[in-house]
Short mmCIF file of C-alpha atoms in Angstrom, two decimals:
data_model
loop_
_atom_site.label_atom_id
_atom_site.label_comp_id
_atom_site.label_asym_id
_atom_site.label_seq_id
_atom_site.Cartn_x
_atom_site.Cartn_y
_atom_site.Cartn_z
CA MET A 1 0.58 -0.49 0.04
CA GLU A 2 1.19 3.89 -0.68
CA LYS A 3 1.93 5.98 1.89
CA ASN A 4 0.83 8.73 1.72
CA GLY A 5 2.68 11.35 0.35
CA GLU A 6 3.71 8.65 -2.40
CA ASP A 7 0.78 8.29 -5.24
CA ILE A 8 1.35 9.66 -9.19
CA ALA A 9 -1.24 11.07 -11.42
CA ILE A 10 -1.07 10.28 -15.27
CA ILE A 11 -1.78 14.14 -17.01
CA GLY A 12 -1.96 13.19 -20.11
CA ILE A 13 -2.89 10.24 -22.48
CA GLY A 14 -1.46 9.23 -25.96
CA CYS A 15 -2.57 6.26 -27.44
CA ASN A 16 -2.64 4.55 -30.98
CA PHE A 17 -4.70 0.86 -30.72
CA PRO A 18 -6.27 -0.71 -33.55
CA GLY A 19 -9.89 0.09 -33.79
CA GLY A 20 -9.52 4.10 -33.41
CA GLU A 21 -6.78 6.46 -32.71
CA GLY A 22 -6.65 7.74 -28.67
CA ILE A 23 -7.93 6.93 -25.41
CA ASP A 24 -11.66 7.68 -26.64
CA ASN A 25 -11.49 4.94 -29.12
CA PHE A 26 -9.67 2.83 -26.49
CA TRP A 27 -12.05 2.44 -24.81
CA LYS A 28 -15.04 2.47 -27.01
CA VAL A 29 -13.82 -0.47 -28.40
CA LEU A 30 -12.87 -1.90 -24.84
CA LEU A 31 -17.15 -1.58 -24.05
CA GLN A 32 -18.62 -2.34 -27.09
CA GLY A 33 -16.03 -4.76 -26.67
CA ARG A 34 -14.66 -5.27 -30.12
CA ASN A 35 -13.04 -7.48 -31.46
CA CYS A 36 -10.61 -5.04 -33.84
CA VAL A 37 -8.99 -8.22 -35.42
CA VAL A 38 -9.56 -7.81 -40.16
CA ASP A 39 -8.16 -9.13 -43.59
CA ILE A 40 -4.40 -8.44 -44.03
CA PRO A 41 -4.92 -5.34 -46.37
CA PRO A 42 -2.90 -6.04 -50.21
CA ASN A 43 -1.01 -1.97 -49.28
CA ARG A 44 -0.13 -4.11 -46.37
CA PHE A 45 1.65 -6.95 -48.23
CA ASP A 46 -0.13 -9.75 -50.32
CA THR A 47 -1.24 -12.08 -48.28
CA THR A 48 -2.29 -14.65 -51.19
CA PHE A 49 1.45 -15.07 -51.65
CA TRP A 50 2.47 -15.19 -48.27
CA TYR A 51 -0.49 -17.44 -46.63
CA ASN A 52 -0.39 -21.71 -46.90
CA THR A 53 -2.43 -23.86 -44.25
CA ASP A 54 1.16 -25.60 -43.67
CA GLY A 55 2.12 -24.19 -40.66
CA ASN A 56 5.33 -26.03 -41.41
CA LYS A 57 6.24 -24.77 -45.23
CA ALA A 58 8.93 -22.23 -44.25
CA GLY A 59 8.81 -18.84 -45.50
CA LYS A 60 4.55 -19.04 -45.80
CA MET A 61 2.37 -17.67 -42.41
CA ILE A 62 -0.60 -19.44 -41.13
CA THR A 63 -3.12 -16.15 -41.04
CA LYS A 64 -5.08 -13.44 -42.85
CA ARG A 65 -5.74 -11.66 -40.33
CA ALA A 66 -3.80 -9.11 -38.15
CA SER A 67 -5.04 -6.18 -35.87
CA LEU A 68 -3.63 -3.33 -37.90
CA ILE A 69 -3.43 0.47 -36.70
CA GLU A 70 -4.83 3.03 -39.53
CA GLY A 71 -2.46 5.32 -40.61
CA PHE A 72 0.77 4.09 -39.72
CA ASN A 73 2.40 5.11 -42.00
CA GLU A 74 1.90 8.45 -42.62
CA PHE A 75 4.16 10.34 -40.09
CA ASP A 76 4.49 13.83 -40.11
CA HIS A 77 8.58 13.83 -39.98
CA ASN A 78 8.73 17.72 -40.17
CA LEU A 79 6.80 17.90 -36.97
CA PHE A 80 9.49 16.74 -35.51
CA ASP A 81 12.33 18.11 -37.73
CA ILE A 82 13.76 15.16 -38.98
CA ARG A 83 14.34 15.01 -42.68
CA GLN A 84 12.80 12.41 -44.83
CA ILE A 85 15.68 10.15 -45.34
CA GLU A 86 16.46 9.70 -41.71
CA ALA A 87 12.61 8.77 -40.78
CA ASN A 88 12.70 6.52 -44.12
CA SER A 89 15.14 4.75 -42.16
CA MET A 90 13.36 4.54 -39.23
CA ASP A 91 11.62 2.12 -36.89
CA PRO A 92 7.58 2.27 -36.71
CA GLN A 93 7.63 2.18 -33.34
CA HIS A 94 9.31 5.21 -32.94
CA LYS A 95 7.48 7.16 -35.25
CA LEU A 96 3.96 5.81 -33.17
CA LEU A 97 5.90 6.91 -30.06
CA LEU A 98 6.88 10.15 -31.15
CA GLU A 99 3.33 11.29 -31.99
CA CYS A 100 2.07 9.50 -28.97
CA THR A 101 4.05 11.82 -26.88
CA TYR A 102 3.39 14.47 -28.83
CA LYS A 103 -0.75 14.05 -28.10
CA VAL A 104 0.28 13.02 -24.13
CA PHE A 105 1.60 16.83 -23.14
CA GLU A 106 -1.83 17.49 -25.83
CA ASN A 107 -3.77 15.94 -23.73
CA ALA A 108 -2.34 17.52 -20.59
CA GLY A 109 -2.35 21.00 -21.61
CA ILE A 110 1.52 20.96 -22.05
CA PRO A 111 2.90 23.74 -24.05
CA MET A 112 6.13 22.56 -25.81
CA GLU A 113 7.84 25.61 -24.47
CA GLU A 114 7.31 24.73 -21.10
CA ILE A 115 8.24 21.20 -21.53
CA SER A 116 11.50 22.21 -23.47
CA GLY A 117 14.72 21.78 -20.84
CA SER A 118 12.70 20.24 -18.28
CA LYS A 119 14.12 17.22 -16.38
CA THR A 120 11.20 14.97 -17.29
CA GLY A 121 11.73 11.74 -18.28
CA VAL A 122 11.78 8.71 -20.89
CA PHE A 123 10.87 5.11 -19.36
CA ILE A 124 9.80 3.01 -22.67
CA GLY A 125 9.83 -0.66 -22.51
CA LEU A 126 9.21 -2.52 -25.92
CA MET A 127 10.69 -5.22 -26.98
CA ASN A 128 9.72 -5.86 -31.06
CA ARG A 129 12.99 -6.12 -33.13
CA ASP A 130 10.61 -6.57 -36.68
CA TYR A 131 11.72 -3.97 -38.37
CA GLU A 132 15.69 -3.80 -37.29
CA GLY A 133 16.24 -7.51 -38.86
CA ILE A 134 14.06 -6.87 -41.81
CA SER A 135 15.93 -3.60 -43.20
CA ASN A 136 19.55 -4.48 -42.18
CA ASN A 137 18.52 -7.95 -44.33
CA PHE A 138 19.39 -6.06 -47.09
CA ALA A 139 23.11 -4.59 -47.72
CA LYS A 140 22.27 -2.40 -50.40
CA ASN A 141 19.83 -0.90 -48.40
CA ILE A 142 21.91 0.18 -44.86
CA THR A 143 22.25 3.70 -44.81
CA HIS A 144 23.84 5.40 -41.78
CA TYR A 145 20.83 5.93 -40.73
CA ASN A 146 19.73 2.49 -39.80
CA GLY A 147 21.89 2.66 -36.05
CA THR A 148 20.12 5.05 -35.38
CA GLY A 149 16.77 4.69 -37.04
CA SER A 150 15.94 0.73 -35.55
CA ALA A 151 18.25 0.28 -32.30
CA MET A 152 15.08 -0.43 -29.74
CA SER A 153 18.32 2.02 -27.75
CA ILE A 154 17.62 5.17 -29.76
CA ALA A 155 13.18 4.76 -28.63
CA ALA A 156 14.01 6.71 -25.74
CA ASN A 157 16.94 8.72 -26.97
CA ARG A 158 14.98 10.36 -30.28
CA ILE A 159 12.08 11.00 -27.91
CA SER A 160 13.81 13.21 -25.19
CA PHE A 161 16.14 14.91 -28.52
CA ALA A 162 12.56 16.02 -30.45
CA PHE A 163 11.13 17.04 -27.53
CA ASN A 164 14.17 18.72 -24.91
CA LEU A 165 13.88 16.43 -22.21
CA THR A 166 17.13 16.37 -20.20
CA GLY A 167 16.31 13.36 -17.76
CA PRO A 168 16.56 9.62 -17.76
CA SER A 169 15.75 8.26 -21.30
CA LEU A 170 15.37 4.58 -21.62
CA ALA A 171 15.08 1.76 -23.42
CA ILE A 172 13.48 -1.36 -20.97
CA ASP A 173 13.39 -4.44 -22.55
CA THR A 174 12.57 -6.97 -20.31
CA ALA A 175 10.06 -9.51 -22.83
CA CYS A 176 7.08 -9.06 -22.13
CA SER A 177 7.44 -7.55 -18.52
CA SER A 178 8.50 -4.85 -20.81
CA SER A 179 6.14 -2.37 -20.30
CA LEU A 180 5.27 -2.89 -16.29
CA VAL A 181 9.08 -2.20 -15.66
CA ALA A 182 8.66 0.89 -17.51
CA LEU A 183 6.37 1.92 -15.23
CA HIS A 184 7.68 0.58 -12.60
CA TYR A 185 11.51 2.32 -13.00
CA ALA A 186 9.31 5.94 -13.97
CA ALA A 187 6.96 5.73 -10.75
CA GLN A 188 10.74 4.95 -8.53
CA ALA A 189 12.40 8.24 -10.57
CA ILE A 190 9.98 10.28 -10.18
CA LYS A 191 9.96 9.11 -5.69
CA GLN A 192 13.36 9.82 -6.01
CA ALA A 193 12.96 13.28 -7.46
CA MET A 194 10.79 14.01 -4.43
CA LEU A 195 13.66 13.56 -2.28
CA THR A 196 16.33 15.11 -3.33
#
C-alpha cells in the first residue's frame, strides 16, 4: 500500500490502438467488446503470396488476419524536425512513440515551450525488433541512419532529443513485462526526484 505523499498522477495520455486513435476510441472498443482483427489489406502485404495452410511450410504464414493501426505510415517528419531520408530508416515504433508523446503533452495541456529543457524522464518498454531485422537484411539498403533508425535504445533517446527533455532516457526490454518494468522505473525515478 502506498504511503501518504507517494501517489503518482497520470496527467496526459496519448495512444494509438487497432480500432482507433486516442483513449476515447480505446474505451469504446473495450466497452463494445469489439474484435479489431481484420483481413490484412493488400496495401500492407500480399497474403495470397505469404499465406499457406501448411504450418510447416518455410517462409509462409498460416493467417490472413491481423490487428492493424490505421495511418501507420503517415508520419509527419517535419513536425519533429527529422529529415525525410532519416524518417525513411526509422522503425515504425519510433514514429508512433514520437506521435503519442506529442499527444500526451497536448492532452495534458502542456505547451512544448514549457516542457523543453525540463528534467522530464522517458521510460519506454518495448521488445519487438522486426523492423531492424528486415531493414538490415539487404546490404544495399543500409545507410548510416539504420543504426539510429532501428536501435531499441534510440526509441527513448529520440523522444528526449525531439522534445529537449533532460531527465533519464531508457528503453527497457524485459520481454512481455517491458512496459510494466518501464512504468516501475519511471515511478521510482519520480519518487527519487521528490527526495532530492
